[in-house]
Amino acid sequence: MRRLEEGGAAVELRVSDSPGHLVQLGREAADDGVDRLVVCGGDGTLNLVLRELDLVRSRIGIIPMGSGDDFAQALGIPRDVEPACEVLIRDHIREIDVALANGVRYLGVAGVGFDSEVARHANEVRLFRGSFVYLYAILKVLPRFRPHRAVITIDGQRRDEEMMFTVVGNSMRYGGGIVIAPGAELDDGLLDLCIVRRCTRWDLLRTLPLAYSGAHVKRDYVEMLRGRSFEIDSDEPLDVYADGERLTSSPVSITIAEQRLKVVAP
């Protein structure tokens, strides 16, 4: 707060006491006359604030304080508090696409299958933070994971797949630095789909480290596609996670929202 106040901002601190309270704070921000709502937290905190935010009237700022902070990193916002506050003071506004999974908003990457199970386990870890959380969760889920059959429809074109997982990215990265959709851009009006088809657990384990640089796309069982509308219907209901939060379950329809998010960013 001190650095923001030194930069001329009048700051009011509001502490959330539950996920529902975060949603409420986002919903009420515009009516409360807030010039910008600064989210101090990670991707999950930002996701909850976004759920019912007035996208037309509200502006968001971010001070990254989460485990992964992938969305802030994609925007180029520093993870250190002081430089992040400098970004807020400079007041450069970007308009960013917002994605919808069964009508629930998200900003980063929505996943179905293996990566969603990893996200669920990562949320349960309390011993450590950062990329190690996701690595631990991967090793926990992998031994018992089995592939799923799914029907994936891309801009009206249907295809049958047997997948390890499928993700739809508005941003290029998730999971504490995994560049799962290297070509994704935050403001192009499109979403990037990554399908990892059936492979052995060993193949999957060898491929995952490549995703930190985006090199996983060279594997023959990985396919990248781009579009505006996706539907994923799996052989059984599967959780859909995005921004570290559970959004919904399959079958899921994923599209781009009409309004964009106004965010303070470099």
PDB file of C-alpha atoms in Angstrom:
ATOM      1  CA  MET A   1       0.000   0.000   0.000  1.00  0.00           C
ATOM      2  CA  ARG A   2       2.774   2.412   0.878  1.00  0.00           C
ATOM      3  CA  ARG A   3       4.297   2.392  -2.611  1.00  0.00           C
ATOM      4  CA  LEU A   4       0.897   2.930  -4.247  1.00  0.00           C
ATOM      5  CA  GLU A   5       0.092   5.802  -1.910  1.00  0.00           C
ATOM      6  CA  GLU A   6       3.489   7.380  -2.627  1.00  0.00           C
ATOM      7  CA  GLY A   7       2.536   7.213  -6.314  1.00  0.00           C
ATOM      8  CA  GLY A   8      -0.571   9.278  -5.614  1.00  0.00           C
ATOM      9  CA  ALA A   9      -3.181   6.544  -5.258  1.00  0.00           C
ATOM     10  CA  ALA A  10      -5.870   6.509  -2.589  1.00  0.00           C
ATOM     11  CA  VAL A  11      -5.879   2.888  -1.432  1.00  0.00           C
ATOM     12  CA  GLU A  12      -8.539   0.971   0.467  1.00  0.00           C
ATOM     13  CA  LEU A  13      -7.596  -2.531   1.609  1.00  0.00           C
ATOM     14  CA  ARG A  14     -10.292  -5.203   1.525  1.00  0.00           C
ATOM     15  CA  VAL A  15      -9.419  -8.661   2.829  1.00  0.00           C
ATOM     16  CA  SER A  16     -11.423 -11.623   1.531  1.00  0.00           C
ATOM     17  CA  ASP A  17     -12.525 -14.335   3.929  1.00  0.00           C
ATOM     18  CA  SER A  18     -13.734 -16.969   1.436  1.00  0.00           C
ATOM     19  CA  PRO A  19     -13.917 -17.791  -2.292  1.00  0.00           C
ATOM     20  CA  GLY A  20     -17.491 -16.502  -2.308  1.00  0.00           C
ATOM     21  CA  HIS A  21     -16.337 -13.223  -0.789  1.00  0.00           C
ATOM     22  CA  LEU A  22     -13.824 -12.792  -3.625  1.00  0.00           C
ATOM     23  CA  VAL A  23     -16.636 -13.221  -6.144  1.00  0.00           C
ATOM     24  CA  GLN A  24     -18.675 -10.644  -4.207  1.00  0.00           C
ATOM     25  CA  LEU A  25     -15.815  -8.125  -4.177  1.00  0.00           C
ATOM     26  CA  GLY A  26     -15.512  -8.416  -7.937  1.00  0.00           C
ATOM     27  CA  ARG A  27     -19.255  -8.078  -8.451  1.00  0.00           C
ATOM     28  CA  GLU A  28     -19.524  -4.952  -6.275  1.00  0.00           C
ATOM     29  CA  ALA A  29     -16.376  -3.137  -7.474  1.00  0.00           C
ATOM     30  CA  ALA A  30     -17.995  -1.031 -10.205  1.00  0.00           C
ATOM     31  CA  ASP A  31     -20.973  -0.014  -8.057  1.00  0.00           C
ATOM     32  CA  ASP A  32     -18.614   0.946  -5.235  1.00  0.00           C
ATOM     33  CA  GLY A  33     -16.915   3.470  -7.521  1.00  0.00           C
ATOM     34  CA  VAL A  34     -13.558   1.658  -7.483  1.00  0.00           C
ATOM     35  CA  ASP A  35     -11.250   3.092 -10.162  1.00  0.00           C
ATOM     36  CA  ARG A  36      -9.366  -0.183 -10.323  1.00  0.00           C
ATOM     37  CA  LEU A  37      -9.570  -3.365  -8.334  1.00  0.00           C
ATOM     38  CA  VAL A  38      -6.069  -4.611  -7.492  1.00  0.00           C
ATOM     39  CA  VAL A  39      -5.941  -8.354  -6.924  1.00  0.00           C
ATOM     40  CA  CYS A  40      -3.200  -9.486  -4.532  1.00  0.00           C
ATOM     41  CA  GLY A  41      -2.920 -13.219  -5.124  1.00  0.00           C
ATOM     42  CA  GLY A  42      -2.492 -15.851  -7.782  1.00  0.00           C
ATOM     43  CA  ASP A  43      -4.425 -17.096 -10.786  1.00  0.00           C
ATOM     44  CA  GLY A  44      -7.134 -18.658  -8.633  1.00  0.00           C
ATOM     45  CA  THR A  45      -7.773 -15.429  -6.740  1.00  0.00           C
ATOM     46  CA  LEU A  46      -7.964 -13.510 -10.003  1.00  0.00           C
ATOM     47  CA  ASN A  47     -10.344 -16.078 -11.467  1.00  0.00           C
ATOM     48  CA  LEU A  48     -12.788 -15.744  -8.571  1.00  0.00           C
ATOM     49  CA  VAL A  49     -12.751 -11.935  -8.720  1.00  0.00           C
ATOM     50  CA  LEU A  50     -13.397 -12.162 -12.479  1.00  0.00           C
ATOM     51  CA  ARG A  51     -16.452 -14.430 -12.180  1.00  0.00           C
ATOM     52  CA  GLU A  52     -19.055 -11.649 -11.839  1.00  0.00           C
ATOM     53  CA  LEU A  53     -16.924  -8.571 -12.514  1.00  0.00           C
ATOM     54  CA  ASP A  54     -18.512  -5.794 -14.592  1.00  0.00           C
ATOM     55  CA  LEU A  55     -16.189  -6.006 -17.601  1.00  0.00           C
ATOM     56  CA  VAL A  56     -17.516  -2.799 -19.137  1.00  0.00           C
ATOM     57  CA  ARG A  57     -16.936  -0.517 -16.137  1.00  0.00           C
ATOM     58  CA  SER A  58     -14.147  -2.222 -14.173  1.00  0.00           C
ATOM     59  CA  ARG A  59     -10.387  -2.258 -14.483  1.00  0.00           C
ATOM     60  CA  ILE A  60      -8.126  -4.801 -12.817  1.00  0.00           C
ATOM     61  CA  GLY A  61      -4.599  -4.534 -11.467  1.00  0.00           C
ATOM     62  CA  ILE A  62      -2.497  -7.472 -10.290  1.00  0.00           C
ATOM     63  CA  ILE A  63       0.133  -7.907  -7.584  1.00  0.00           C
ATOM     64  CA  PRO A  64       1.234 -11.548  -8.074  1.00  0.00           C
ATOM     65  CA  MET A  65       1.346 -13.511  -4.816  1.00  0.00           C
ATOM     66  CA  GLY A  66       0.282 -17.018  -5.843  1.00  0.00           C
ATOM     67  CA  SER A  67       1.858 -20.398  -6.492  1.00  0.00           C
ATOM     68  CA  GLY A  68       2.138 -20.069 -10.258  1.00  0.00           C
ATOM     69  CA  ASP A  69       1.094 -16.527 -11.238  1.00  0.00           C
ATOM     70  CA  ASP A  70       0.937 -17.672 -14.837  1.00  0.00           C
ATOM     71  CA  PHE A  71      -1.467 -15.000 -16.044  1.00  0.00           C
ATOM     72  CA  ALA A  72       0.596 -12.193 -14.524  1.00  0.00           C
ATOM     73  CA  GLN A  73       3.716 -13.705 -16.085  1.00  0.00           C
ATOM     74  CA  ALA A  74       1.999 -13.887 -19.484  1.00  0.00           C
ATOM     75  CA  LEU A  75       1.258 -10.162 -19.168  1.00  0.00           C
ATOM     76  CA  GLY A  76       4.828  -9.368 -18.156  1.00  0.00           C
ATOM     77  CA  ILE A  77       3.917  -8.245 -14.616  1.00  0.00           C
ATOM     78  CA  PRO A  78       6.878  -8.729 -12.222  1.00  0.00           C
ATOM     79  CA  ARG A  79       6.434 -11.165  -9.332  1.00  0.00           C
ATOM     80  CA  ASP A  80       8.187  -8.843  -6.883  1.00  0.00           C
ATOM     81  CA  VAL A  81       5.772  -6.506  -5.103  1.00  0.00           C
ATOM     82  CA  GLU A  82       7.626  -3.208  -5.626  1.00  0.00           C
ATOM     83  CA  PRO A  83       8.015  -3.544  -9.433  1.00  0.00           C
ATOM     84  CA  ALA A  84       4.420  -4.788  -9.678  1.00  0.00           C
ATOM     85  CA  CYS A  85       3.275  -1.625  -7.901  1.00  0.00           C
ATOM     86  CA  GLU A  86       5.293   0.451 -10.388  1.00  0.00           C
ATOM     87  CA  VAL A  87       3.271  -1.141 -13.199  1.00  0.00           C
ATOM     88  CA  LEU A  88       0.045  -0.104 -11.452  1.00  0.00           C
ATOM     89  CA  ILE A  89       1.238   3.471 -11.040  1.00  0.00           C
ATOM     90  CA  ARG A  90       2.200   3.823 -14.718  1.00  0.00           C
ATOM     91  CA  ASP A  91      -1.419   3.104 -15.679  1.00  0.00           C
ATOM     92  CA  HIS A  92      -1.089   1.377 -19.048  1.00  0.00           C
ATOM     93  CA  ILE A  93      -4.353  -0.460 -19.827  1.00  0.00           C
ATOM     94  CA  ARG A  94      -4.541  -3.584 -21.992  1.00  0.00           C
ATOM     95  CA  GLU A  95      -7.786  -5.211 -23.120  1.00  0.00           C
ATOM     96  CA  ILE A  96      -7.599  -8.995 -22.801  1.00  0.00           C
ATOM     97  CA  ASP A  97      -9.863 -11.743 -24.120  1.00  0.00           C
ATOM     98  CA  VAL A  98     -11.976 -13.587 -21.568  1.00  0.00           C
ATOM     99  CA  ALA A  99     -12.888 -17.230 -22.159  1.00  0.00           C
ATOM    100  CA  LEU A 100     -16.036 -19.029 -20.989  1.00  0.00           C
ATOM    101  CA  ALA A 101     -16.379 -22.695 -19.962  1.00  0.00           C
ATOM    102  CA  ASN A 102     -20.089 -23.499 -19.717  1.00  0.00           C
ATOM    103  CA  GLY A 103     -20.562 -19.795 -19.080  1.00  0.00           C
ATOM    104  CA  VAL A 104     -17.939 -19.553 -16.311  1.00  0.00           C
ATOM    105  CA  ARG A 105     -15.157 -17.068 -17.037  1.00  0.00           C
ATOM    106  CA  TYR A 106     -11.450 -17.833 -17.112  1.00  0.00           C
ATOM    107  CA  LEU A 107      -8.295 -16.119 -18.373  1.00  0.00           C
ATOM    108  CA  GLY A 108      -5.609 -18.769 -18.725  1.00  0.00           C
ATOM    109  CA  VAL A 109      -5.923 -22.417 -19.754  1.00  0.00           C
ATOM    110  CA  ALA A 110      -8.886 -24.750 -19.241  1.00  0.00           C
ATOM    111  CA  GLY A 111      -8.117 -28.462 -19.111  1.00  0.00           C
ATOM    112  CA  VAL A 112      -9.970 -31.761 -19.215  1.00  0.00           C
ATOM    113  CA  GLY A 113      -8.356 -35.082 -18.281  1.00  0.00           C
ATOM    114  CA  PHE A 114      -4.909 -35.656 -16.810  1.00  0.00           C
ATOM    115  CA  ASP A 115      -4.071 -32.008 -16.236  1.00  0.00           C
ATOM    116  CA  SER A 116      -7.362 -31.380 -14.423  1.00  0.00           C
ATOM    117  CA  GLU A 117      -6.638 -34.197 -12.008  1.00  0.00           C
ATOM    118  CA  VAL A 118      -3.195 -32.671 -11.481  1.00  0.00           C
ATOM    119  CA  ALA A 119      -4.781 -29.279 -10.760  1.00  0.00           C
ATOM    120  CA  ARG A 120      -7.123 -30.833  -8.197  1.00  0.00           C
ATOM    121  CA  HIS A 121      -4.240 -32.525  -6.373  1.00  0.00           C
ATOM    122  CA  ALA A 122      -2.100 -29.379  -6.569  1.00  0.00           C
ATOM    123  CA  ASN A 123      -4.840 -27.435  -4.772  1.00  0.00           C
ATOM    124  CA  GLU A 124      -4.643 -29.914  -1.900  1.00  0.00           C
ATOM    125  CA  VAL A 125      -0.896 -29.473  -1.351  1.00  0.00           C
ATOM    126  CA  ARG A 126       0.024 -27.213   1.578  1.00  0.00           C
ATOM    127  CA  LEU A 127       3.672 -28.151   2.199  1.00  0.00           C
ATOM    128  CA  PHE A 128       5.268 -26.058  -0.559  1.00  0.00           C
ATOM    129  CA  ARG A 129       4.463 -23.628  -3.363  1.00  0.00           C
ATOM    130  CA  GLY A 130       5.408 -22.784  -6.943  1.00  0.00           C
ATOM    131  CA  SER A 131       6.281 -25.255  -9.697  1.00  0.00           C
ATOM    132  CA  PHE A 132       7.107 -27.977  -7.146  1.00  0.00           C
ATOM    133  CA  VAL A 133       3.402 -28.195  -6.296  1.00  0.00           C
ATOM    134  CA  TYR A 134       2.547 -29.177  -9.857  1.00  0.00           C
ATOM    135  CA  LEU A 135       5.475 -31.579 -10.159  1.00  0.00           C
ATOM    136  CA  TYR A 136       4.379 -33.330  -6.981  1.00  0.00           C
ATOM    137  CA  ALA A 137       0.788 -33.536  -8.240  1.00  0.00           C
ATOM    138  CA  ILE A 138       1.901 -34.951 -11.611  1.00  0.00           C
ATOM    139  CA  LEU A 139       3.834 -37.757  -9.933  1.00  0.00           C
ATOM    140  CA  LYS A 140       0.852 -38.429  -7.669  1.00  0.00           C
ATOM    141  CA  VAL A 141      -1.706 -38.714 -10.495  1.00  0.00           C
ATOM    142  CA  LEU A 142       0.340 -40.409 -13.234  1.00  0.00           C
ATOM    143  CA  PRO A 143       0.572 -44.013 -11.904  1.00  0.00           C
ATOM    144  CA  ARG A 144      -3.192 -44.544 -11.846  1.00  0.00           C
ATOM    145  CA  PHE A 145      -4.278 -42.365 -14.763  1.00  0.00           C
ATOM    146  CA  ARG A 146      -6.008 -43.871 -17.785  1.00  0.00           C
ATOM    147  CA  PRO A 147      -6.902 -42.168 -21.094  1.00  0.00           C
ATOM    148  CA  HIS A 148     -10.457 -41.119 -21.950  1.00  0.00           C
ATOM    149  CA  ARG A 149     -12.516 -41.219 -25.114  1.00  0.00           C
ATOM    150  CA  ALA A 150     -13.930 -37.856 -26.120  1.00  0.00           C
ATOM    151  CA  VAL A 151     -15.838 -36.139 -28.891  1.00  0.00           C
ATOM    152  CA  ILE A 152     -14.236 -32.755 -29.585  1.00  0.00           C
ATOM    153  CA  THR A 153     -16.020 -30.226 -31.788  1.00  0.00           C
ATOM    154  CA  ILE A 154     -13.989 -27.293 -33.124  1.00  0.00           C
ATOM    155  CA  ASP A 155     -15.976 -24.472 -34.741  1.00  0.00           C
ATOM    156  CA  GLY A 156     -18.631 -27.032 -35.685  1.00  0.00           C
ATOM    157  CA  GLN A 157     -16.230 -29.734 -36.951  1.00  0.00           C
ATOM    158  CA  ARG A 158     -16.544 -32.951 -34.918  1.00  0.00           C
ATOM    159  CA  ARG A 159     -13.727 -35.420 -34.260  1.00  0.00           C
ATOM    160  CA  ASP A 160     -13.421 -38.544 -32.074  1.00  0.00           C
ATOM    161  CA  GLU A 161     -10.327 -38.758 -29.902  1.00  0.00           C
ATOM    162  CA  GLU A 162      -8.753 -40.981 -27.264  1.00  0.00           C
ATOM    163  CA  MET A 163      -6.935 -38.488 -25.109  1.00  0.00           C
ATOM    164  CA  MET A 164      -4.684 -38.184 -22.131  1.00  0.00           C
ATOM    165  CA  PHE A 165      -5.894 -34.615 -21.814  1.00  0.00           C
ATOM    166  CA  THR A 166      -7.153 -31.666 -23.810  1.00  0.00           C
ATOM    167  CA  VAL A 167      -6.678 -28.002 -22.955  1.00  0.00           C
ATOM    168  CA  VAL A 168      -8.109 -24.804 -24.397  1.00  0.00           C
ATOM    169  CA  GLY A 169      -5.818 -21.848 -23.859  1.00  0.00           C
ATOM    170  CA  ASN A 170      -6.617 -18.162 -23.876  1.00  0.00           C
ATOM    171  CA  SER A 171      -3.090 -17.687 -22.515  1.00  0.00           C
ATOM    172  CA  MET A 172      -0.044 -19.731 -23.490  1.00  0.00           C
ATOM    173  CA  ARG A 173       0.923 -20.981 -20.022  1.00  0.00           C
ATOM    174  CA  TYR A 174      -0.317 -22.589 -16.807  1.00  0.00           C
ATOM    175  CA  GLY A 175       0.865 -24.864 -13.998  1.00  0.00           C
ATOM    176  CA  GLY A 176       3.701 -22.636 -12.847  1.00  0.00           C
ATOM    177  CA  GLY A 177       5.392 -22.062 -16.205  1.00  0.00           C
ATOM    178  CA  ILE A 178       4.184 -24.857 -18.513  1.00  0.00           C
ATOM    179  CA  VAL A 179       3.944 -23.336 -22.009  1.00  0.00           C
ATOM    180  CA  ILE A 180       1.170 -25.640 -23.148  1.00  0.00           C
ATOM    181  CA  ALA A 181      -0.142 -23.421 -25.977  1.00  0.00           C
ATOM    182  CA  PRO A 182       2.937 -21.625 -27.351  1.00  0.00           C
ATOM    183  CA  GLY A 183       1.034 -19.739 -30.055  1.00  0.00           C
ATOM    184  CA  ALA A 184      -1.759 -18.417 -27.846  1.00  0.00           C
ATOM    185  CA  GLU A 185      -2.226 -14.661 -27.639  1.00  0.00           C
ATOM    186  CA  LEU A 186      -4.303 -12.872 -25.039  1.00  0.00           C
ATOM    187  CA  ASP A 187      -5.994 -10.434 -27.403  1.00  0.00           C
ATOM    188  CA  ASP A 188      -6.454 -12.179 -30.768  1.00  0.00           C
ATOM    189  CA  GLY A 189     -10.085 -13.217 -30.282  1.00  0.00           C
ATOM    190  CA  LEU A 190      -9.146 -16.890 -30.634  1.00  0.00           C
ATOM    191  CA  LEU A 191      -8.494 -19.889 -28.396  1.00  0.00           C
ATOM    192  CA  ASP A 192      -5.743 -22.483 -28.812  1.00  0.00           C
ATOM    193  CA  LEU A 193      -6.501 -26.186 -28.383  1.00  0.00           C
ATOM    194  CA  CYS A 194      -3.868 -28.744 -27.397  1.00  0.00           C
ATOM    195  CA  ILE A 195      -4.807 -32.424 -27.624  1.00  0.00           C
ATOM    196  CA  VAL A 196      -2.461 -34.988 -26.093  1.00  0.00           C
ATOM    197  CA  ARG A 197      -3.684 -38.288 -27.490  1.00  0.00           C
ATOM    198  CA  ARG A 198      -3.339 -41.711 -25.946  1.00  0.00           C
ATOM    199  CA  CYS A 199       0.267 -42.566 -25.145  1.00  0.00           C
ATOM    200  CA  THR A 200       2.094 -44.556 -22.495  1.00  0.00           C
ATOM    201  CA  ARG A 201       2.577 -43.092 -19.049  1.00  0.00           C
ATOM    202  CA  TRP A 202       6.305 -43.090 -19.724  1.00  0.00           C
ATOM    203  CA  ASP A 203       5.779 -41.109 -22.945  1.00  0.00           C
ATOM    204  CA  LEU A 204       3.625 -38.616 -21.075  1.00  0.00           C
ATOM    205  CA  LEU A 205       6.192 -38.262 -18.290  1.00  0.00           C
ATOM    206  CA  ARG A 206       8.964 -37.641 -20.850  1.00  0.00           C
ATOM    207  CA  THR A 207       6.832 -35.124 -22.744  1.00  0.00           C
ATOM    208  CA  LEU A 208       5.761 -32.957 -19.813  1.00  0.00           C
ATOM    209  CA  PRO A 209       9.220 -31.380 -19.204  1.00  0.00           C
ATOM    210  CA  LEU A 210       9.275 -30.355 -22.883  1.00  0.00           C
ATOM    211  CA  ALA A 211       6.139 -28.295 -22.282  1.00  0.00           C
ATOM    212  CA  TYR A 212       8.104 -25.808 -20.174  1.00  0.00           C
ATOM    213  CA  SER A 213       9.613 -24.573 -23.452  1.00  0.00           C
ATOM    214  CA  GLY A 214       6.710 -25.455 -25.754  1.00  0.00           C
ATOM    215  CA  ALA A 215       8.698 -28.252 -27.419  1.00  0.00           C
ATOM    216  CA  HIS A 216       6.006 -30.844 -26.619  1.00  0.00           C
ATOM    217  CA  VAL A 217       4.186 -29.815 -29.798  1.00  0.00           C
ATOM    218  CA  LYS A 218       6.754 -31.817 -31.805  1.00  0.00           C
ATOM    219  CA  ARG A 219       5.496 -35.143 -30.422  1.00  0.00           C
ATOM    220  CA  ASP A 220       3.359 -37.058 -32.913  1.00  0.00           C
ATOM    221  CA  TYR A 221       0.612 -37.641 -30.331  1.00  0.00           C
ATOM    222  CA  VAL A 222       0.273 -33.887 -29.644  1.00  0.00           C
ATOM    223  CA  GLU A 223      -1.841 -31.682 -31.918  1.00  0.00           C
ATOM    224  CA  MET A 224      -2.426 -27.935 -31.787  1.00  0.00           C
ATOM    225  CA  LEU A 225      -5.528 -26.300 -33.267  1.00  0.00           C
ATOM    226  CA  ARG A 226      -7.080 -22.838 -33.127  1.00  0.00           C
ATOM    227  CA  GLY A 227     -10.668 -21.617 -33.150  1.00  0.00           C
ATOM    228  CA  ARG A 228     -13.388 -19.607 -31.453  1.00  0.00           C
ATOM    229  CA  SER A 229     -15.687 -22.349 -30.180  1.00  0.00           C
ATOM    230  CA  PHE A 230     -14.947 -25.785 -28.704  1.00  0.00           C
ATOM    231  CA  GLU A 231     -17.092 -28.537 -27.246  1.00  0.00           C
ATOM    232  CA  ILE A 232     -15.647 -31.494 -25.348  1.00  0.00           C
ATOM    233  CA  ASP A 233     -17.809 -34.467 -24.376  1.00  0.00           C
ATOM    234  CA  SER A 234     -15.963 -37.308 -22.621  1.00  0.00           C
ATOM    235  CA  ASP A 235     -16.830 -40.948 -21.901  1.00  0.00           C
ATOM    236  CA  GLU A 236     -17.572 -39.947 -18.293  1.00  0.00           C
ATOM    237  CA  PRO A 237     -17.992 -36.576 -16.563  1.00  0.00           C
ATOM    238  CA  LEU A 238     -14.570 -35.018 -16.042  1.00  0.00           C
ATOM    239  CA  ASP A 239     -13.718 -31.926 -14.025  1.00  0.00           C
ATOM    240  CA  VAL A 240     -12.745 -28.817 -15.967  1.00  0.00           C
ATOM    241  CA  TYR A 241     -10.106 -26.698 -14.225  1.00  0.00           C
ATOM    242  CA  ALA A 242      -8.783 -23.306 -15.284  1.00  0.00           C
ATOM    243  CA  ASP A 243      -6.675 -20.710 -13.479  1.00  0.00           C
ATOM    244  CA  GLY A 244      -6.197 -23.325 -10.758  1.00  0.00           C
ATOM    245  CA  GLU A 245      -9.940 -23.450  -9.992  1.00  0.00           C
ATOM    246  CA  ARG A 246     -12.649 -25.982 -10.787  1.00  0.00           C
ATOM    247  CA  LEU A 247     -15.073 -24.324 -13.201  1.00  0.00           C
ATOM    248  CA  THR A 248     -17.446 -27.054 -14.348  1.00  0.00           C
ATOM    249  CA  SER A 249     -17.429 -30.615 -15.717  1.00  0.00           C
ATOM    250  CA  SER A 250     -17.750 -32.203 -19.124  1.00  0.00           C
ATOM    251  CA  PRO A 251     -19.583 -31.989 -21.413  1.00  0.00           C
ATOM    252  CA  VAL A 252     -18.226 -28.476 -21.711  1.00  0.00           C
ATOM    253  CA  SER A 253     -18.629 -25.692 -24.245  1.00  0.00           C
ATOM    254  CA  ILE A 254     -15.748 -23.215 -24.401  1.00  0.00           C
ATOM    255  CA  THR A 255     -16.017 -19.880 -26.203  1.00  0.00           C
ATOM    256  CA  ILE A 256     -14.803 -16.272 -26.125  1.00  0.00           C
ATOM    257  CA  ALA A 257     -16.846 -13.732 -24.143  1.00  0.00           C
ATOM    258  CA  GLU A 258     -18.213 -10.660 -25.914  1.00  0.00           C
ATOM    259  CA  GLN A 259     -16.554  -8.219 -23.493  1.00  0.00           C
ATOM    260  CA  ARG A 260     -12.863  -7.988 -22.755  1.00  0.00           C
ATOM    261  CA  LEU A 261     -11.074  -7.486 -19.442  1.00  0.00           C
ATOM    262  CA  LYS A 262      -9.327  -4.156 -18.916  1.00  0.00           C
ATOM    263  CA  VAL A 263      -6.118  -4.835 -17.018  1.00  0.00           C
ATOM    264  CA  VAL A 264      -3.181  -2.660 -15.952  1.00  0.00           C
ATOM    265  CA  ALA A 265      -0.095  -4.216 -17.506  1.00  0.00           C
ATOM    266  CA  PRO A 266       3.266  -3.310 -19.038  1.00  0.00           C
TER     267      PRO A 266
END
